[in-house]
GROMACS .gro file of C-alpha atoms in nm:
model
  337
    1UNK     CA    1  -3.823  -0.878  -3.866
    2UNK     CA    2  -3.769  -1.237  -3.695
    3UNK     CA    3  -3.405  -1.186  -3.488
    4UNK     CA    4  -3.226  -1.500  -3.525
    5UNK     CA    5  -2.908  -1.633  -3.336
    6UNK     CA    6  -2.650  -1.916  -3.441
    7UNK     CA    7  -2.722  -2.243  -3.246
    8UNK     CA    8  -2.357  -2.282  -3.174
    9UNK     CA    9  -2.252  -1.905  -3.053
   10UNK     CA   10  -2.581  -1.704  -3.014
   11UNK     CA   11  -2.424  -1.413  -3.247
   12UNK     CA   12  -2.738  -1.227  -3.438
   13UNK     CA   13  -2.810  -1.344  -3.756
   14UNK     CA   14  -2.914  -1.166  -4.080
   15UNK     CA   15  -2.753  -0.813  -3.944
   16UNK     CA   16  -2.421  -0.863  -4.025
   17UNK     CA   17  -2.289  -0.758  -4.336
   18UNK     CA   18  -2.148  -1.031  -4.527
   19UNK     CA   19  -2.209  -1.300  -4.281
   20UNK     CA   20  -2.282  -1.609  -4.427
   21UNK     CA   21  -2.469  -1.885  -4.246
   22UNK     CA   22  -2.619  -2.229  -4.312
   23UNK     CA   23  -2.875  -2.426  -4.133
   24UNK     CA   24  -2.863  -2.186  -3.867
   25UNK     CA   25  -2.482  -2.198  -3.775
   26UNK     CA   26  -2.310  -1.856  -3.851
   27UNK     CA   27  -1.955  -1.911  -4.054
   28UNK     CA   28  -1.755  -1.809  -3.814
   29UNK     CA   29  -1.838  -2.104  -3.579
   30UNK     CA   30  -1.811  -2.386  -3.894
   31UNK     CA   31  -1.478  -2.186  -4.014
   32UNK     CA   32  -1.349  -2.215  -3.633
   33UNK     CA   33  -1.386  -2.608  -3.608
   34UNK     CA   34  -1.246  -2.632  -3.982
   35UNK     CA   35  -0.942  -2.473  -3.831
   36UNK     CA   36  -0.802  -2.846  -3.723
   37UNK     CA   37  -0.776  -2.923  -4.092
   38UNK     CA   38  -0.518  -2.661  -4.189
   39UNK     CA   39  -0.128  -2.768  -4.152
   40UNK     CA   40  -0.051  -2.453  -3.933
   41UNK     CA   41   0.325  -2.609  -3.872
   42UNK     CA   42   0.359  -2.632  -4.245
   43UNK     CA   43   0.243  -2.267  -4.293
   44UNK     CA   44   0.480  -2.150  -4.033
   45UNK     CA   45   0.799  -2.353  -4.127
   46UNK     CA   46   0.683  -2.162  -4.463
   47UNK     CA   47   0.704  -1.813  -4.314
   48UNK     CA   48   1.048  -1.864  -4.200
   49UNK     CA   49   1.152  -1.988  -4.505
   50UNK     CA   50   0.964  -1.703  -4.739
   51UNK     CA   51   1.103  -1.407  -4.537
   52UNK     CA   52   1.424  -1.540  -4.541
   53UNK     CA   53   1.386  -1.579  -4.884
   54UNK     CA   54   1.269  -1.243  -4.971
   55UNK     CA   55   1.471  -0.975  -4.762
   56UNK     CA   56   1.593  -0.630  -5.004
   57UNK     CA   57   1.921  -0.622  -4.887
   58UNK     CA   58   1.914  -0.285  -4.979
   59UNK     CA   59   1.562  -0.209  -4.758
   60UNK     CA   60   1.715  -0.058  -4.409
   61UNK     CA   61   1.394  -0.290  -4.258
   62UNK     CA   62   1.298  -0.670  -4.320
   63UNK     CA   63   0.961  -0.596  -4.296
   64UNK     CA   64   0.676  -0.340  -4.177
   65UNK     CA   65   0.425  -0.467  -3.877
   66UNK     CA   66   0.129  -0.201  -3.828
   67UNK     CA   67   0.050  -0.209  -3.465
   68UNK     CA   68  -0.162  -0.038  -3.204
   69UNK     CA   69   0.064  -0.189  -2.929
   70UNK     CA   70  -0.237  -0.380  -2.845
   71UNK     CA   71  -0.209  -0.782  -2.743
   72UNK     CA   72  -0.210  -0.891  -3.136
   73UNK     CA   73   0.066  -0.650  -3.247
   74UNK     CA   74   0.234  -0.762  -2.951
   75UNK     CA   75   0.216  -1.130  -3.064
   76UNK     CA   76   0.315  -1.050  -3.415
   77UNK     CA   77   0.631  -0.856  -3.357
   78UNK     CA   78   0.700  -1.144  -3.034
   79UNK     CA   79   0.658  -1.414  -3.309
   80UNK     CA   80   0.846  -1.268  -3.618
   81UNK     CA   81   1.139  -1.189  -3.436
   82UNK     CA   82   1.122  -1.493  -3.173
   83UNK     CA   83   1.014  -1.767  -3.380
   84UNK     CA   84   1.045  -1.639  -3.744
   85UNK     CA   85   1.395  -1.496  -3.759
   86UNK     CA   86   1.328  -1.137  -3.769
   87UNK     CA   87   1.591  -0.945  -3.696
   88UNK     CA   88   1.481  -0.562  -3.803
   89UNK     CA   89   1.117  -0.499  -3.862
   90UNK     CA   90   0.973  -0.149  -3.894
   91UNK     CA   91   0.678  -0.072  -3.674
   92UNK     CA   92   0.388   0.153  -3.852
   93UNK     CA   93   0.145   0.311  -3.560
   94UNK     CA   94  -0.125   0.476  -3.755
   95UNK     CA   95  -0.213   0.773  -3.439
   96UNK     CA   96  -0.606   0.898  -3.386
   97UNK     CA   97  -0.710   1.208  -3.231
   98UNK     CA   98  -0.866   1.076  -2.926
   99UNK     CA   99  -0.729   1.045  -2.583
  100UNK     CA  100  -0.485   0.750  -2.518
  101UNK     CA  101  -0.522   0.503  -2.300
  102UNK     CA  102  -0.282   0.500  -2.002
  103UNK     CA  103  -0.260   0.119  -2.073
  104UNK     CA  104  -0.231   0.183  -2.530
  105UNK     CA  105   0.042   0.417  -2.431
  106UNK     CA  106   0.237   0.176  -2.193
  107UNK     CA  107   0.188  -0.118  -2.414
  108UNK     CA  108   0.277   0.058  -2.733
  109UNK     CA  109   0.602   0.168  -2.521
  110UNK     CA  110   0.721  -0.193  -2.383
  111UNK     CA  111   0.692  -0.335  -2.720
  112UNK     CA  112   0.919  -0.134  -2.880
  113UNK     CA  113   1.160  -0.110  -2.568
  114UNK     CA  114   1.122  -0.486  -2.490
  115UNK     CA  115   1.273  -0.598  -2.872
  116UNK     CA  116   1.498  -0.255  -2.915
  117UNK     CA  117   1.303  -0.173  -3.264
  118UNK     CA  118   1.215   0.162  -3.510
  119UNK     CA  119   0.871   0.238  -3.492
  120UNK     CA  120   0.718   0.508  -3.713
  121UNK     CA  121   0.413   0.703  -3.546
  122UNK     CA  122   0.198   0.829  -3.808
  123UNK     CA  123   0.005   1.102  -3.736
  124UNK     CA  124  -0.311   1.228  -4.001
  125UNK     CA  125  -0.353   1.585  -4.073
  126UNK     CA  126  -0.568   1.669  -3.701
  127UNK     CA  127  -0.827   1.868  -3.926
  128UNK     CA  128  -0.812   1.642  -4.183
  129UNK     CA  129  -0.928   1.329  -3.937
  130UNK     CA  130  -1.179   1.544  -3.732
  131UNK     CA  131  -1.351   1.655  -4.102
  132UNK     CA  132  -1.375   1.294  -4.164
  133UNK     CA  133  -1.461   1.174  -3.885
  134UNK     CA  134  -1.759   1.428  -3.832
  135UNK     CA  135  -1.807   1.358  -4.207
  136UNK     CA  136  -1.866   0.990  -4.206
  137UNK     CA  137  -2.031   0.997  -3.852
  138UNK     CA  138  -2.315   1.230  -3.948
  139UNK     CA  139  -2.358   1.074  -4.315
  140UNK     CA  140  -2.348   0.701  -4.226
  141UNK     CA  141  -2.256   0.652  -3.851
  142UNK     CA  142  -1.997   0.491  -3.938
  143UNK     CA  143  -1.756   0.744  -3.757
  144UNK     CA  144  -1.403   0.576  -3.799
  145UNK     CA  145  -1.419   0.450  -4.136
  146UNK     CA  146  -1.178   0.708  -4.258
  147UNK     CA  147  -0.919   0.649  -4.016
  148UNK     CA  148  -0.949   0.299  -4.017
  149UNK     CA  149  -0.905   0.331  -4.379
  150UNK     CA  150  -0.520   0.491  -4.301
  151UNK     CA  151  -0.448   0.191  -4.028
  152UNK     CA  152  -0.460  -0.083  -4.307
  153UNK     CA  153  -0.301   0.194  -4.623
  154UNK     CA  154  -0.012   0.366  -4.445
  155UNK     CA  155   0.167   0.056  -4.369
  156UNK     CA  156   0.142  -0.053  -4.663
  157UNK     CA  157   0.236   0.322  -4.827
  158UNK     CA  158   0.539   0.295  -4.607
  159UNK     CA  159   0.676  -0.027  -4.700
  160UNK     CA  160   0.670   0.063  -5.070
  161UNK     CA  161   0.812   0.399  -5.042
  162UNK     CA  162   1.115   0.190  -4.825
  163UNK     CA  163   1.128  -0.089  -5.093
  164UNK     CA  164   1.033  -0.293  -4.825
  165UNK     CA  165   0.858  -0.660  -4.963
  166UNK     CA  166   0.695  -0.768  -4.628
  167UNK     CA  167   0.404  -0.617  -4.433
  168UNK     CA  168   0.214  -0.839  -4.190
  169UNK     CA  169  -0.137  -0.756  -4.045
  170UNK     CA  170  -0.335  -0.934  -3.770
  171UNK     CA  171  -0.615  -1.184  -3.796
  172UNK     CA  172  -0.763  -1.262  -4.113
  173UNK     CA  173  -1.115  -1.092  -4.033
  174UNK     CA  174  -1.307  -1.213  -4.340
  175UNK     CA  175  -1.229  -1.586  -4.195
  176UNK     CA  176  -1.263  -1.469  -3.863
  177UNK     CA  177  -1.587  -1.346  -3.832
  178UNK     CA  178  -1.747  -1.599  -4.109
  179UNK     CA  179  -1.769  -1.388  -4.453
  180UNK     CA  180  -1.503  -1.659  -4.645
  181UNK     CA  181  -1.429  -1.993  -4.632
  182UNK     CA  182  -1.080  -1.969  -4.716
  183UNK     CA  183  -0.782  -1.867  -4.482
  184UNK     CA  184  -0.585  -1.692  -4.711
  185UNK     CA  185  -0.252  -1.622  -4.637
  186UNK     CA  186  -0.173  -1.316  -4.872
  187UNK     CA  187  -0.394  -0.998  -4.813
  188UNK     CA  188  -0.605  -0.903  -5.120
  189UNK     CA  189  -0.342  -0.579  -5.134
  190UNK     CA  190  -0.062  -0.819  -5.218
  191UNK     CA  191   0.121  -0.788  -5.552
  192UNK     CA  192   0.448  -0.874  -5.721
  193UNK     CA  193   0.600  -0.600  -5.468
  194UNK     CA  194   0.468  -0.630  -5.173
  195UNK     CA  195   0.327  -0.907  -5.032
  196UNK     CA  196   0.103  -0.856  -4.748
  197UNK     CA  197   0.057  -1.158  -4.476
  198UNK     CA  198  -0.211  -1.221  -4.221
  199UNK     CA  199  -0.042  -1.351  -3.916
  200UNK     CA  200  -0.343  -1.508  -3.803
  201UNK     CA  201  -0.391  -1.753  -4.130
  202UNK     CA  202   0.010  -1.897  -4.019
  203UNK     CA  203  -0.085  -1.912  -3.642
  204UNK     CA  204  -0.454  -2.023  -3.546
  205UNK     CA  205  -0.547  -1.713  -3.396
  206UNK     CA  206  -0.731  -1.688  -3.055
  207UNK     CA  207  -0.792  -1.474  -2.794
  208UNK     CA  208  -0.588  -1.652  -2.563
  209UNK     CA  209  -0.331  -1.726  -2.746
  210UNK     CA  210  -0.292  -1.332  -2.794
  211UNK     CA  211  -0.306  -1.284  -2.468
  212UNK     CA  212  -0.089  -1.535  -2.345
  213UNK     CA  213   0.177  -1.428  -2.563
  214UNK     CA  214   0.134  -1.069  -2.557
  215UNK     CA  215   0.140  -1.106  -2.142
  216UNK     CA  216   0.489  -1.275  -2.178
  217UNK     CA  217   0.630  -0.964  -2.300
  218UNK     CA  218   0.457  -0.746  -2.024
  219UNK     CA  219   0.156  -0.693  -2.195
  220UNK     CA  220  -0.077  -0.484  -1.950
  221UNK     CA  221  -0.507  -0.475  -1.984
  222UNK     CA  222  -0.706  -0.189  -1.873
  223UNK     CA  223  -0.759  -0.364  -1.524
  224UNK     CA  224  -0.344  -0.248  -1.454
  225UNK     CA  225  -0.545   0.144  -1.525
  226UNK     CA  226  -0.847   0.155  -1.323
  227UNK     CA  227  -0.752   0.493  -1.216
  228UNK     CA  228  -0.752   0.599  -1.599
  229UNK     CA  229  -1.096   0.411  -1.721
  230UNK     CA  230  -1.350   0.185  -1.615
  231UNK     CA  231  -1.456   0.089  -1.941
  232UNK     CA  232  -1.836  -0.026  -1.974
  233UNK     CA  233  -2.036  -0.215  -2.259
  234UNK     CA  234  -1.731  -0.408  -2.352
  235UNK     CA  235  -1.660  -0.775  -2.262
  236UNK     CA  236  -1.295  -0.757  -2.159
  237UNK     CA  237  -1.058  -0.522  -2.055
  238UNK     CA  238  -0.738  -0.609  -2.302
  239UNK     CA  239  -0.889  -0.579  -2.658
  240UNK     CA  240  -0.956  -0.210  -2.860
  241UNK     CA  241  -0.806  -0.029  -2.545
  242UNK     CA  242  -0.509   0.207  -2.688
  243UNK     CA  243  -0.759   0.495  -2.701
  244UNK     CA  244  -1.102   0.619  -2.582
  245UNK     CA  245  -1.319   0.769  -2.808
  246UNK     CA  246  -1.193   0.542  -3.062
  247UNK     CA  247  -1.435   0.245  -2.927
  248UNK     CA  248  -1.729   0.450  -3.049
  249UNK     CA  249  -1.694   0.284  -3.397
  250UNK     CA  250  -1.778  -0.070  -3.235
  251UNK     CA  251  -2.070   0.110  -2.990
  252UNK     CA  252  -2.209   0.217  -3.370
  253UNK     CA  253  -2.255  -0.135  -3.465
  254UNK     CA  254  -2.533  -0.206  -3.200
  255UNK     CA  255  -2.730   0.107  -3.355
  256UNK     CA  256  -2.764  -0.005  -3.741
  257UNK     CA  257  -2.689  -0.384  -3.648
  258UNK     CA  258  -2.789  -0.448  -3.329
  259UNK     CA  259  -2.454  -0.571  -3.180
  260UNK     CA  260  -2.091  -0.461  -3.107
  261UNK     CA  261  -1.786  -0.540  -2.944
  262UNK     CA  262  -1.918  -0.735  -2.626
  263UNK     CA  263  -2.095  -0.974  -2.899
  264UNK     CA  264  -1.781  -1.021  -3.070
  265UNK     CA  265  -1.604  -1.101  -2.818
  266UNK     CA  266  -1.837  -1.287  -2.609
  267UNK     CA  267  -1.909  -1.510  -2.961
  268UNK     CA  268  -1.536  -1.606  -2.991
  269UNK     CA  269  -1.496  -1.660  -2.645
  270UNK     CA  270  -1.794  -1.950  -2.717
  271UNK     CA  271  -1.612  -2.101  -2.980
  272UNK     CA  272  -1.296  -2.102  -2.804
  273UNK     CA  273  -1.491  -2.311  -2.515
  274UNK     CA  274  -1.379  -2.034  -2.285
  275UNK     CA  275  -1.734  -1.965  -2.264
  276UNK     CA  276  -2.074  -2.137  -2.298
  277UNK     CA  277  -2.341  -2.024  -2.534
  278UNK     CA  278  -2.573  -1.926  -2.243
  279UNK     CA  279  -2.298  -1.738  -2.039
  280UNK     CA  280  -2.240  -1.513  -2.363
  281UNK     CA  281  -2.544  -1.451  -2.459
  282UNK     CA  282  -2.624  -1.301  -2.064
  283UNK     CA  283  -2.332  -1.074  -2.158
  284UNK     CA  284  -2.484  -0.955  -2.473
  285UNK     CA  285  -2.832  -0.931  -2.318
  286UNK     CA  286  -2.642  -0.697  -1.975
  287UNK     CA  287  -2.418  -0.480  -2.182
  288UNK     CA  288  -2.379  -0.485  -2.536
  289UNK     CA  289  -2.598  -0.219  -2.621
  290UNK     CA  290  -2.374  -0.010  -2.344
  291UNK     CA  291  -2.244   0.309  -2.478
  292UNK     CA  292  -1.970   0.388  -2.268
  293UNK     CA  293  -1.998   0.729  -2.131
  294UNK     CA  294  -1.570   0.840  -2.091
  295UNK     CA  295  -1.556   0.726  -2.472
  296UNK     CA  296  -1.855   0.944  -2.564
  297UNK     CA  297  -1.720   1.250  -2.392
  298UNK     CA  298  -1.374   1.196  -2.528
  299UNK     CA  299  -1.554   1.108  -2.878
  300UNK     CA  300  -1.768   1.420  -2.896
  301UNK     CA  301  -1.517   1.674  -2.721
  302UNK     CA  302  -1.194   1.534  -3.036
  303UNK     CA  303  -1.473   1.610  -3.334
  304UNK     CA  304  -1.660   1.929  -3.178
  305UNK     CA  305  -2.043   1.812  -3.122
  306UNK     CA  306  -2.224   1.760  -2.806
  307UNK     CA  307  -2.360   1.531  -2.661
  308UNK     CA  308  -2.707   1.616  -2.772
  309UNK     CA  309  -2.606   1.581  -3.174
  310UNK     CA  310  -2.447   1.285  -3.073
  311UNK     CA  311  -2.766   1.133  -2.951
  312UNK     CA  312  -2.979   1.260  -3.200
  313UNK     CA  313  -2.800   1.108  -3.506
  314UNK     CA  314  -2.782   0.730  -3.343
  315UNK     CA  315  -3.171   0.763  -3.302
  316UNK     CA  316  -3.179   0.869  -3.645
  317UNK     CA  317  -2.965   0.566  -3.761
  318UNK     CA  318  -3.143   0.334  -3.475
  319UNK     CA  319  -3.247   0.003  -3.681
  320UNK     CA  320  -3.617  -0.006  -3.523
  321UNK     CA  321  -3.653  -0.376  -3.669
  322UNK     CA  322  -3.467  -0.484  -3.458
  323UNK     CA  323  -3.423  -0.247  -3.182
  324UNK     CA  324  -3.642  -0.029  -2.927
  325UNK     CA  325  -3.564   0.223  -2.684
  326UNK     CA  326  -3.630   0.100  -2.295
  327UNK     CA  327  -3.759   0.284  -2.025
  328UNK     CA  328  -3.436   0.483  -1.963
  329UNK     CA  329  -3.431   0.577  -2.339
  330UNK     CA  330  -3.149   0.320  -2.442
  331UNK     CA  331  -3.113   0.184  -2.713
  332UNK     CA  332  -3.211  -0.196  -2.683
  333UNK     CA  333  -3.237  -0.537  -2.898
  334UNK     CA  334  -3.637  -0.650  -2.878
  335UNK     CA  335  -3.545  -1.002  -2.889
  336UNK     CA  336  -3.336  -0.944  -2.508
  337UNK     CA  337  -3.552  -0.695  -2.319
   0.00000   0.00000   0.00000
């Protein structure tokens, strides 16, 4: 199989599901430099005007944010009740079985402390996750599709047992990451009763910009922790950090698709112009395929395998087209050995 990368970010080609391309430039980069065409003033004077709008006075919340305490929840809550006019908003946590995060459990903490707010922490049924989990790893490596399944449903389940109209979610990640052309506003989920809004399709959403707002508010990255985990085969230390095994999901990518989070990020970071297309793909090419070894452990230890059964199923998923083990026994793309 002939590996191909987008001329404008270096992100692998052909691998992704649902990524569209043309001429050689993934989606993603031509949806990020069609973002100066959208009226993002317009769509936020909107917000303001459709929550006030559409408040059940008889809901004890305006609305229902799921967060993770992470820098975009911390945005979204900062912006709907800074900016917006927000007053009461309910805040969903949807809780895994893994270890927290010293940093996930202070953030989570300061951002409902910082604005004085309810926040609901949803735990799943322990044996219920770790059957899934172990389920869905073994089956399809794809070991947190389950639970990410309850982190986009139980806010939602919440709202509407609360009669509350509102939930708002993140970025919009089919826009995002180049599978539509269309910022949509309204999640597919939305009906006449609940209408739910992707934050990042009424603010241009950027890494920075998350950040920078979510450090305004006290936001702290896994560099404040170093005591509590040195994370490796990521590009950052403030994104997907509230808990430790959890990560493994995005280490599963590399396996069947031959990249994960350090791509991702490292991608964005190129069309943001924090980062040149050469400088990201040396990231890729040092540490995406990275497995790191704290998030293994905690990974393995939650669901009851070793390490061993671990190993053996990602070599049994491996995508040999496009990847080949080194002379360590890693796990590498062919195209960056």
């Amino acid at each position: 199989m002939e590996i191909r990368r987008c001329k404008k970010c270096g992100f692998i080609l052909g691998t992704r599901p649902n990524l569209k391309d043309e001429n050689g430039i993934c989606l993603a980069c031509l949806n990020s430099h069609n973002k100066d065409k959208i009226d993002w003033k317009s769509r936020q004077e909107w917000l303001t005007r459709y929550i006030a709008e559409h408040k059940n006075p008889n809901a004890p919340w305006e609305c229902v944010v799921g967060v993770s305490g992470g820098k975009d929840s911390c945005t979204i809550v900062k912006r709907l009740i800074e900016v917006h006019g927000v007053k009461k908003p309910l805040l969903v946590h949807v809780c895994d079985e893994f270890t927290q995060s010293e940093a996930g459990k202070y953030n989570l903490d300061n951002l409902v402390k910082t604005y004085n707010i309810d926040l609901i922490n949803f735990r799943c049924a322990p044996k219920t996750f770790i059957k899934e989990t172990k389920k869905d790893f073994f089956e399809e490596f794809h070991p947190l599709k389950w639970i990410e399944q309850q982190l986009y449903s139980k806010p939602m389940e919440i709202a509407r047992a609360f009669e509350i109209p509102l939930v708002f979610m993140g970025e919009n990640s089919a826009f995002e990451y180049g599978e539509s052309e269309e910022c949509e506003i309204f999640h597919p989920a939305s009906d006449d009763k609940l209408k739910v809004i992707f934050m990042g399709s009424i603010w241009p959403y950027s890494i920075s910009d998350s950040l920078s707002q979510a450090r305004e508010i006290g936001f702290k990255t896994l560099d404040d922790f170093l005591d509590d985990w040195q994370r490796q085969g990521n590009a950052d230390s403030y994104s997907q950090i509230d808990s430790k095994g959890y990560i493994i999901h995005l280490w599963a990518k590399f396996i069947k698709f031959g990249f994960q989070r350090v791509s991702d990020i490292a991608c964005r970071l190129v069309r943001e112009g924090a980062l040149t297309k050469e400088q990201a793909e040396q990231m890729i090419r040092d540490s995406d395929w990275i497995c790191d070894p704290l998030a293994k452990r905690d990974f393995c230890r939650t669901i009851g395998i070793t390490e061993e059964e671990f190993d053996q199923t990602a070599d049994k998923f491996a995508n040999q087209e496009i990847l080949q083990k080194d002379a360590n026994g890693h796990w590498r793309r062919k195209d960056l050995i």
